[in-house]
Tab-separated table of C-alpha atoms and ligand atoms in Angstrom:
chain	number	residue	atom	x	y	z
G	29	MET	CA	-50.650	-7.920	20.151
G	30	HIS	CA	-48.875	-7.837	23.527
G	31	ILE	CA	-47.997	-10.900	25.728
G	32	LEU	CA	-48.145	-9.631	29.278
G	33	SER	CA	-50.098	-12.443	30.835
G	34	PHE	CA	-50.358	-16.170	29.814
G	35	LEU	CA	-54.029	-15.249	29.021
G	36	ASP	CA	-52.793	-13.128	26.100
G	37	LEU	CA	-51.577	-16.403	24.482
G	38	LYS	CA	-55.117	-17.749	24.478
G	39	ASP	CA	-55.839	-17.662	20.828
G	40	ILE	CA	-52.421	-18.535	19.638
G	41	ILE	CA	-51.028	-21.149	22.010
G	42	ASN	CA	-51.793	-24.158	19.864
G	43	GLU	CA	-50.333	-22.573	16.766
G	44	VAL	CA	-47.250	-21.639	18.876
G	45	PHE	CA	-46.806	-25.337	20.127
G	46	GLU	CA	-47.104	-26.547	16.430
G	47	SER	CA	-44.668	-23.977	15.116
G	48	ALA	CA	-42.230	-24.491	18.018
G	49	ALA	CA	-42.190	-28.260	17.333
G	50	GLN	CA	-41.402	-27.566	13.667
G	51	LEU	CA	-38.690	-25.067	14.496
G	52	LYS	CA	-37.173	-27.494	17.034
G	53	ALA	CA	-37.139	-30.259	14.465
G	54	GLU	CA	-35.592	-28.031	11.830
G	55	ALA	CA	-33.012	-26.748	14.209
G	56	ARG	CA	-31.986	-30.318	15.005
G	57	GLN	CA	-31.273	-30.777	11.294
G	58	GLY	CA	-29.227	-27.612	11.315
G	59	GLU	CA	-31.831	-25.801	9.274
G	60	PHE	CA	-32.617	-22.188	10.187
G	61	LYS	CA	-34.948	-20.153	8.135
G	62	GLU	CA	-34.585	-16.401	8.251
G	63	LEU	CA	-38.180	-15.754	9.211
G	64	LEU	CA	-37.313	-12.436	11.002
G	65	LYS	CA	-34.704	-11.115	8.574
G	66	GLY	CA	-34.028	-7.434	9.245
G	67	ARG	CA	-36.250	-7.338	12.463
G	68	THR	CA	-34.957	-6.095	15.818
G	69	LEU	CA	-36.122	-7.087	19.313
G	70	ALA	CA	-35.264	-4.619	22.153
G	71	MET	CA	-34.720	-6.489	25.476
G	72	ILE	CA	-34.947	-4.469	28.691
G	73	PHE	CA	-33.735	-6.199	31.862
G	74	GLU	CA	-34.236	-4.611	35.244
G	75	LYS	CA	-33.217	-7.913	36.854
G	76	ALA	CA	-30.609	-10.613	36.252
G	77	SER	CA	-31.234	-13.336	33.692
G	78	THR	CA	-29.446	-16.265	32.049
G	79	ARG	CA	-32.101	-18.285	30.282
G	80	THR	CA	-34.512	-15.474	29.289
G	81	ARG	CA	-31.715	-13.201	27.991
G	82	VAL	CA	-29.781	-15.860	26.100
G	83	SER	CA	-32.755	-17.728	24.656
G	84	PHE	CA	-34.340	-14.600	23.284
G	85	GLU	CA	-31.177	-13.365	21.892
G	86	VAL	CA	-30.251	-16.638	20.274
G	87	ALA	CA	-33.832	-16.961	18.959
G	88	MET	CA	-33.479	-13.667	17.022
G	89	THR	CA	-30.048	-14.666	15.725
G	90	GLN	CA	-31.303	-18.052	14.490
G	91	LEU	CA	-34.379	-16.287	12.868
G	92	GLY	CA	-31.963	-13.908	10.950
G	93	GLY	CA	-32.886	-10.898	13.084
G	94	HIS	CA	-31.210	-8.994	15.842
G	95	ALA	CA	-31.626	-8.661	19.614
G	96	LEU	CA	-30.555	-5.567	21.658
G	97	TYR	CA	-29.791	-5.930	25.339
G	98	LEU	CA	-30.760	-2.830	27.245
G	99	SER	CA	-30.181	-2.159	30.960
G	100	PRO	CA	-32.226	0.635	32.572
G	101	LYS	CA	-29.078	1.650	34.399
G	102	ASP	CA	-27.593	2.611	31.037
G	103	MET	CA	-30.791	3.982	29.566
G	104	GLN	CA	-32.369	7.460	30.112
G	105	LEU	CA	-35.137	5.409	31.933
G	106	GLY	CA	-32.612	5.129	34.810
G	107	ARG	CA	-32.319	8.883	34.914
G	108	GLY	CA	-36.085	9.603	35.064
G	109	GLU	CA	-37.298	9.434	31.400
G	110	THR	CA	-40.726	8.121	31.597
G	111	ILE	CA	-41.873	4.568	30.668
G	112	ALA	CA	-44.275	6.099	28.245
G	113	ASP	CA	-41.647	8.159	26.367
G	114	THR	CA	-39.353	5.124	26.321
G	115	ALA	CA	-42.092	3.067	24.771
G	116	ARG	CA	-42.781	5.701	22.152
G	117	THR	CA	-39.166	6.075	21.282
G	118	LEU	CA	-38.271	2.436	21.048
G	119	SER	CA	-41.354	1.781	18.828
G	120	ARG	CA	-39.775	4.062	16.232
G	121	TYR	CA	-36.696	1.875	16.080
G	122	VAL	CA	-37.537	-1.783	16.905
G	123	ASP	CA	-40.190	-4.358	15.902
G	124	ALA	CA	-40.938	-5.753	19.395
G	125	ILE	CA	-39.872	-5.187	23.024
G	126	MET	CA	-39.197	-7.748	25.600
G	127	ILE	CA	-39.019	-6.564	29.114
G	128	ARG	CA	-38.128	-8.123	32.496
G	129	ALA	CA	-39.309	-5.762	35.242
G	130	TYR	CA	-40.108	-5.679	38.986
G	131	ARG	CA	-43.533	-4.155	38.721
G	132	HIS	CA	-46.084	-5.793	36.384
G	133	GLU	CA	-47.839	-2.399	36.201
G	134	ASP	CA	-44.677	-0.847	34.513
G	135	VAL	CA	-44.875	-3.460	31.811
G	136	VAL	CA	-48.612	-2.759	31.316
G	137	GLU	CA	-47.654	0.993	31.036
G	138	LEU	CA	-44.878	0.289	28.502
G	139	ALA	CA	-47.350	-1.716	26.370
G	140	ARG	CA	-49.988	1.009	26.607
G	141	HIS	CA	-47.689	3.463	25.015
G	142	ALA	CA	-45.808	1.207	22.563
G	143	SER	CA	-46.934	0.762	18.919
G	144	VAL	CA	-45.050	-2.506	18.624
G	145	PRO	CA	-45.702	-5.769	20.581
G	146	VAL	CA	-44.460	-5.958	24.216
G	147	ILE	CA	-43.490	-9.318	25.701
G	148	ASN	CA	-43.314	-9.951	29.471
G	149	GLY	CA	-39.987	-11.607	30.230
G	150	LEU	CA	-40.957	-11.872	33.955
G	151	THR	CA	-42.624	-9.506	36.399
G	152	ASP	CA	-43.622	-9.862	40.076
G	153	LEU	CA	-46.957	-11.163	38.716
G	154	GLU	CA	-46.204	-13.541	35.804
G	155	HIS	CA	-43.761	-15.292	33.603
G	156	PRO	CA	-45.816	-16.252	30.551
G	157	CYS	CA	-43.015	-17.349	28.123
G	158	GLN	CA	-41.728	-19.688	30.860
G	159	ALA	CA	-45.126	-21.217	31.318
G	160	ALA	CA	-45.647	-21.529	27.515
G	161	SER	CA	-42.504	-23.501	27.049
G	162	ASP	CA	-43.221	-25.588	30.126
G	163	PHE	CA	-46.609	-26.736	28.725
G	164	PHE	CA	-44.840	-27.390	25.440
G	165	THR	CA	-42.314	-29.640	27.361
G	166	MET	CA	-45.185	-31.473	29.136
G	167	ARG	CA	-47.003	-31.956	25.791
G	168	GLU	CA	-43.816	-33.334	24.158
G	169	ILE	CA	-43.610	-35.911	26.922
G	170	LYS	CA	-47.212	-36.843	27.318
G	171	GLY	CA	-48.354	-36.359	23.717
G	172	THR	CA	-51.280	-34.277	25.077
G	173	LEU	CA	-52.074	-31.727	27.912
G	174	ASN	CA	-55.675	-32.796	28.307
G	175	GLY	CA	-56.158	-34.402	31.760
G	176	VAL	CA	-52.437	-34.178	32.695
G	177	LYS	CA	-51.873	-33.476	36.353
G	178	LEU	CA	-49.320	-30.709	37.265
G	179	ALA	CA	-48.530	-30.288	41.045
G	180	TYR	CA	-46.739	-27.209	41.918
G	181	VAL	CA	-45.016	-27.097	45.365
G	182	GLY	CA	-43.582	-24.036	46.965
G	183	ASP	CA	-44.255	-20.267	46.595
G	184	GLY	CA	-47.460	-19.055	44.906
G	185	ASN	CA	-45.356	-16.662	42.834
G	186	ASN	CA	-45.038	-15.224	39.328
G	187	VAL	CA	-44.177	-18.686	37.775
G	188	CYS	CA	-47.008	-20.370	39.706
G	189	HIS	CA	-49.506	-17.719	38.433
G	190	SER	CA	-48.703	-18.273	34.779
G	191	LEU	CA	-48.819	-22.080	35.221
G	192	LEU	CA	-52.160	-21.720	37.117
G	193	LEU	CA	-53.678	-19.571	34.282
G	194	GLY	CA	-52.159	-21.748	31.602
G	195	SER	CA	-53.476	-25.005	33.163
G	196	ALA	CA	-56.888	-23.457	33.442
G	197	LEU	CA	-56.872	-22.560	29.610
G	198	LEU	CA	-55.306	-25.779	28.430
G	199	GLY	CA	-57.273	-28.245	30.445
G	200	VAL	CA	-54.398	-29.243	32.729
G	201	ASN	CA	-55.428	-30.358	36.210
G	202	PHE	CA	-53.435	-27.997	38.513
G	203	VAL	CA	-52.775	-28.631	42.211
G	204	CYS	CA	-50.552	-26.345	44.220
G	205	ALA	CA	-49.245	-26.777	47.775
G	206	THR	CA	-47.927	-23.655	49.390
G	207	PRO	CA	-47.319	-22.673	53.007
G	208	ARG	CA	-50.242	-20.661	54.470
G	209	GLY	CA	-49.784	-17.006	53.470
G	210	TYR	CA	-47.887	-17.848	50.397
G	211	GLU	CA	-50.799	-19.055	48.141
G	212	PRO	CA	-51.197	-17.617	44.659
G	213	GLU	CA	-53.035	-14.285	44.461
G	214	PRO	CA	-56.866	-14.695	45.000
G	215	GLY	CA	-57.535	-12.760	41.878
G	216	ILE	CA	-55.475	-15.055	39.705
G	217	VAL	CA	-57.044	-18.169	41.333
G	218	GLN	CA	-60.512	-16.763	40.616
G	219	GLN	CA	-59.721	-16.093	37.069
G	220	ALA	CA	-58.243	-19.645	36.746
G	221	ILE	CA	-61.326	-21.193	38.252
G	222	SER	CA	-63.651	-19.502	35.916
G	223	LEU	CA	-61.583	-20.382	32.860
G	224	ALA	CA	-61.334	-23.962	34.040
G	225	GLN	CA	-65.110	-24.305	33.849
G	226	GLU	CA	-64.693	-24.035	30.065
G	227	SER	CA	-61.708	-26.188	29.634
G	228	GLY	CA	-62.592	-28.838	32.238
G	229	ALA	CA	-59.417	-28.318	34.160
G	230	LYS	CA	-59.469	-29.077	37.883
G	231	ILE	CA	-57.806	-26.386	40.081
G	232	GLU	CA	-56.927	-27.070	43.667
G	233	ILE	CA	-55.063	-24.788	46.105
G	234	LEU	CA	-53.688	-26.825	49.061
G	235	ASN	CA	-51.167	-26.563	51.856
G	236	ASP	CA	-50.030	-30.232	51.943
G	237	PRO	CA	-47.275	-31.150	49.433
G	238	ALA	CA	-47.770	-34.888	49.784
G	239	GLU	CA	-51.392	-34.612	49.108
G	240	ALA	CA	-50.845	-32.326	46.204
G	241	VAL	CA	-48.294	-34.555	44.346
G	242	ARG	CA	-50.307	-37.843	44.668
G	243	GLY	CA	-50.752	-39.153	41.104
G	244	ALA	CA	-49.058	-36.137	39.529
G	245	ASP	CA	-47.555	-36.468	36.034
G	246	PHE	CA	-45.398	-33.462	36.723
G	247	ILE	CA	-44.105	-31.892	39.969
G	248	TYR	CA	-42.928	-28.281	39.630
G	249	THR	CA	-40.970	-26.125	41.968
G	250	ASP	CA	-39.385	-22.682	42.031
G	251	VAL	CA	-37.190	-20.693	44.381
G	252	TRP	CA	-38.611	-19.768	47.780
G	253	VAL	CA	-37.129	-16.187	47.473
G	254	SER	CA	-37.757	-14.485	44.213
G	255	MET	CA	-35.698	-11.572	42.832
G	256	GLY	CA	-36.710	-8.483	44.727
G	257	GLN	CA	-37.707	-10.422	47.871
G	258	GLU	CA	-34.146	-10.745	49.332
G	259	ASN	CA	-35.177	-8.775	52.527
G	260	GLU	CA	-37.773	-11.517	53.235
G	261	ALA	CA	-35.229	-14.325	52.830
G	262	GLU	CA	-35.018	-15.374	56.512
G	263	GLN	CA	-38.758	-15.516	57.089
G	264	ARG	CA	-39.317	-17.300	53.886
G	265	MET	CA	-36.740	-20.018	54.604
G	266	ARG	CA	-38.541	-20.767	57.816
G	267	ALA	CA	-42.008	-20.794	56.200
G	268	PHE	CA	-40.986	-23.056	53.226
G	269	ARG	CA	-39.242	-25.742	55.272
G	270	GLY	CA	-41.320	-28.886	54.547
G	271	TYR	CA	-41.948	-27.834	50.984
G	272	GLN	CA	-38.812	-29.141	49.464
G	273	VAL	CA	-38.932	-31.432	46.395
G	274	ASN	CA	-36.817	-34.308	47.644
G	275	SER	CA	-36.818	-38.083	47.152
G	276	GLU	CA	-39.190	-38.585	50.087
G	277	LEU	CA	-41.812	-36.452	48.317
G	278	LEU	CA	-41.237	-38.217	45.028
G	279	LYS	CA	-42.350	-41.449	46.742
G	280	HIS	CA	-45.933	-40.150	46.642
G	281	ALA	CA	-45.739	-39.754	42.858
G	282	PRO	CA	-43.241	-42.411	41.557
G	283	GLU	CA	-44.153	-41.747	37.885
G	284	ALA	CA	-43.830	-37.985	38.008
G	285	LYS	CA	-41.322	-35.915	36.094
G	286	VAL	CA	-39.778	-33.052	37.946
G	287	MET	CA	-39.729	-29.492	36.681
G	288	HIS	CA	-38.043	-26.198	37.738
G	289	CYS	CA	-37.915	-23.041	35.817
G	290	LEU	CA	-34.364	-22.397	37.086
G	291	PRO	CA	-32.198	-20.895	38.530
G	292	ALA	CA	-32.461	-23.541	41.324
G	293	LYS	CA	-31.349	-22.901	44.935
G	294	ARG	CA	-30.049	-26.438	45.278
G	295	GLY	CA	-30.531	-27.818	48.831
G	296	TYR	CA	-33.538	-25.507	49.464
G	297	GLU	CA	-36.660	-26.032	47.246
G	298	ILE	CA	-35.028	-29.027	45.479
G	299	THR	CA	-32.327	-31.476	46.420
G	300	ASN	CA	-29.275	-32.301	44.232
G	301	GLU	CA	-30.485	-35.906	44.095
G	302	VAL	CA	-33.800	-34.936	42.584
G	303	ILE	CA	-32.663	-32.114	40.182
G	304	ASP	CA	-29.775	-34.378	38.914
G	305	GLY	CA	-31.886	-37.511	39.012
G	306	GLU	CA	-33.819	-39.619	36.470
G	307	ALA	CA	-37.078	-37.796	36.931
G	308	SER	CA	-35.744	-34.316	36.281
G	309	ILE	CA	-36.543	-32.662	32.981
G	310	VAL	CA	-35.221	-29.218	33.862
G	311	TRP	CA	-32.776	-29.081	30.986
G	312	GLU	CA	-35.304	-29.855	28.401
G	313	GLN	CA	-37.471	-27.037	29.864
G	314	ALA	CA	-34.591	-24.646	29.601
G	315	GLU	CA	-33.911	-25.716	25.892
G	316	ASN	CA	-37.564	-25.404	25.028
G	317	ARG	CA	-37.553	-21.672	25.950
G	318	LEU	CA	-35.601	-21.117	22.736
G	319	HIS	CA	-37.984	-23.005	20.402
G	320	VAL	CA	-41.155	-21.744	21.939
G	321	GLN	CA	-40.023	-18.100	22.072
G	322	LYS	CA	-38.881	-18.409	18.437
G	323	ALA	CA	-42.468	-19.460	17.544
G	324	ILE	CA	-43.861	-16.470	19.584
G	325	LEU	CA	-41.530	-14.047	18.012
G	326	VAL	CA	-42.433	-15.242	14.568
G	327	LYS	CA	-46.121	-14.965	15.377
G	328	LEU	CA	-45.664	-11.359	16.634
G	329	MET	CA	-43.259	-9.968	14.057
G	330	GLY	CA	-43.284	-12.351	11.096
E	426	LIG	N1	-36.227	-19.328	34.029
E	426	LIG	C1	-35.790	-18.037	33.755
E	426	LIG	O1	-36.467	-17.113	33.342
E	426	LIG	O2	-34.370	-18.013	34.074
E	426	LIG	P1	-33.567	-16.654	33.949
E	426	LIG	O3	-33.825	-15.830	35.187
E	426	LIG	O4	-32.100	-17.105	33.924
E	426	LIG	O5	-33.905	-15.775	32.742
E	427	LIG	N1	-39.761	-16.692	40.756
E	427	LIG	C1	-38.413	-16.427	40.228
E	427	LIG	C2	-38.363	-16.917	38.836
E	427	LIG	C3	-36.968	-16.567	38.127
E	427	LIG	C4	-36.957	-17.050	36.772
E	427	LIG	C5	-38.118	-14.915	40.480
E	427	LIG	O1	-38.988	-14.073	40.182
E	427	LIG	O2	-37.049	-14.577	40.796
C-alpha cells in the first residue's frame, strides 16, 4: 500500500486517527512500544524540511526502528541512476520509503517500481501526511469532523489539494478563497466534488476571503510562494495581497482557530499577531505530525 494522495488513506484514516490518539496518550505517559523494532524507513528529500524530516525520524526512533535521511545530491540518483532502479534497490534494504520531491510523477514512478510502501512527504501536487494530521488536530478540538467548516485562504497549492480531498472524504465543509488564477487544480476540485456527494461535505471555491471565513471553525493558510516557485515570487506577492490572515479577517469568524502547516512567512500570508495569538493552533498541528505519522507507519510496516 502506498500513500501518494490523501485518497490513498480512504480506508484507513479512521483507524489512523484512533491509533494516533492512543500513541499520543501513551507518549504523554512516557510509554513507547517498539512496534517497528528492526524496521527501517528510507527518507529521500529533494527539498528542505524541518517538520517532515524530524517527525518521521523521531517517529521511527520512538517505535524502535530506524530512519535513514537520503539526499539525492549524495545518491546515485543525482548522477543519473533512474528512479525505477533506485526504487528496486531500496526495496531490497528498507521496509518503506518516504519521499519529498518536486514532481508528483516522480513519486508515482518510485512507487510503481518499489516493492515496499512509498509515502508522499510533499510534492507539487499533494501533502497527504500534513492533511491527515491536520484533520486529526481538528477532530481533537471539535470532537468530530462531521459538519465542521474549514476555510482555506491563499494559494490553491499542494497543501490545499490534500485538505480539499480530505474534507470531501471526511465530510468536512471546505471553502477556499484564492486570487483568480491561483485556484486549486480543476481535476482535484472535480474529484472532491464527486466524493463530497457521498460524504455530504460542501465544497466551495471562492475568491473572497471574508466571505470564505464567515462561520468557519478553522481558518487555514500556507505560504504564497511554495518551494520551487521562487522565480514567481514577485508576481505572487502582488497577486496575494488581500489574502493575508490577519486580525481584520478574523473579525468575520470570531470563533475560528487558525491553522498553518508551517513554515510561515510572517508578515505575508499571516501576521505575527495572529500566528502568536489565542486562536492559533499551529504548534499543536506541528506536534500531531509525529503522532499521526507513527500511526501511519505502524499501519504500513507493523
Ligand atoms: N509542514 C511541513 O511539511 O514542514 P517542513 O517543510 O518543515 O517539513
Ligand atoms: N506549500 C508549501 C508547503 C511546505 C510544507 C511548499 O510546497 O513549499
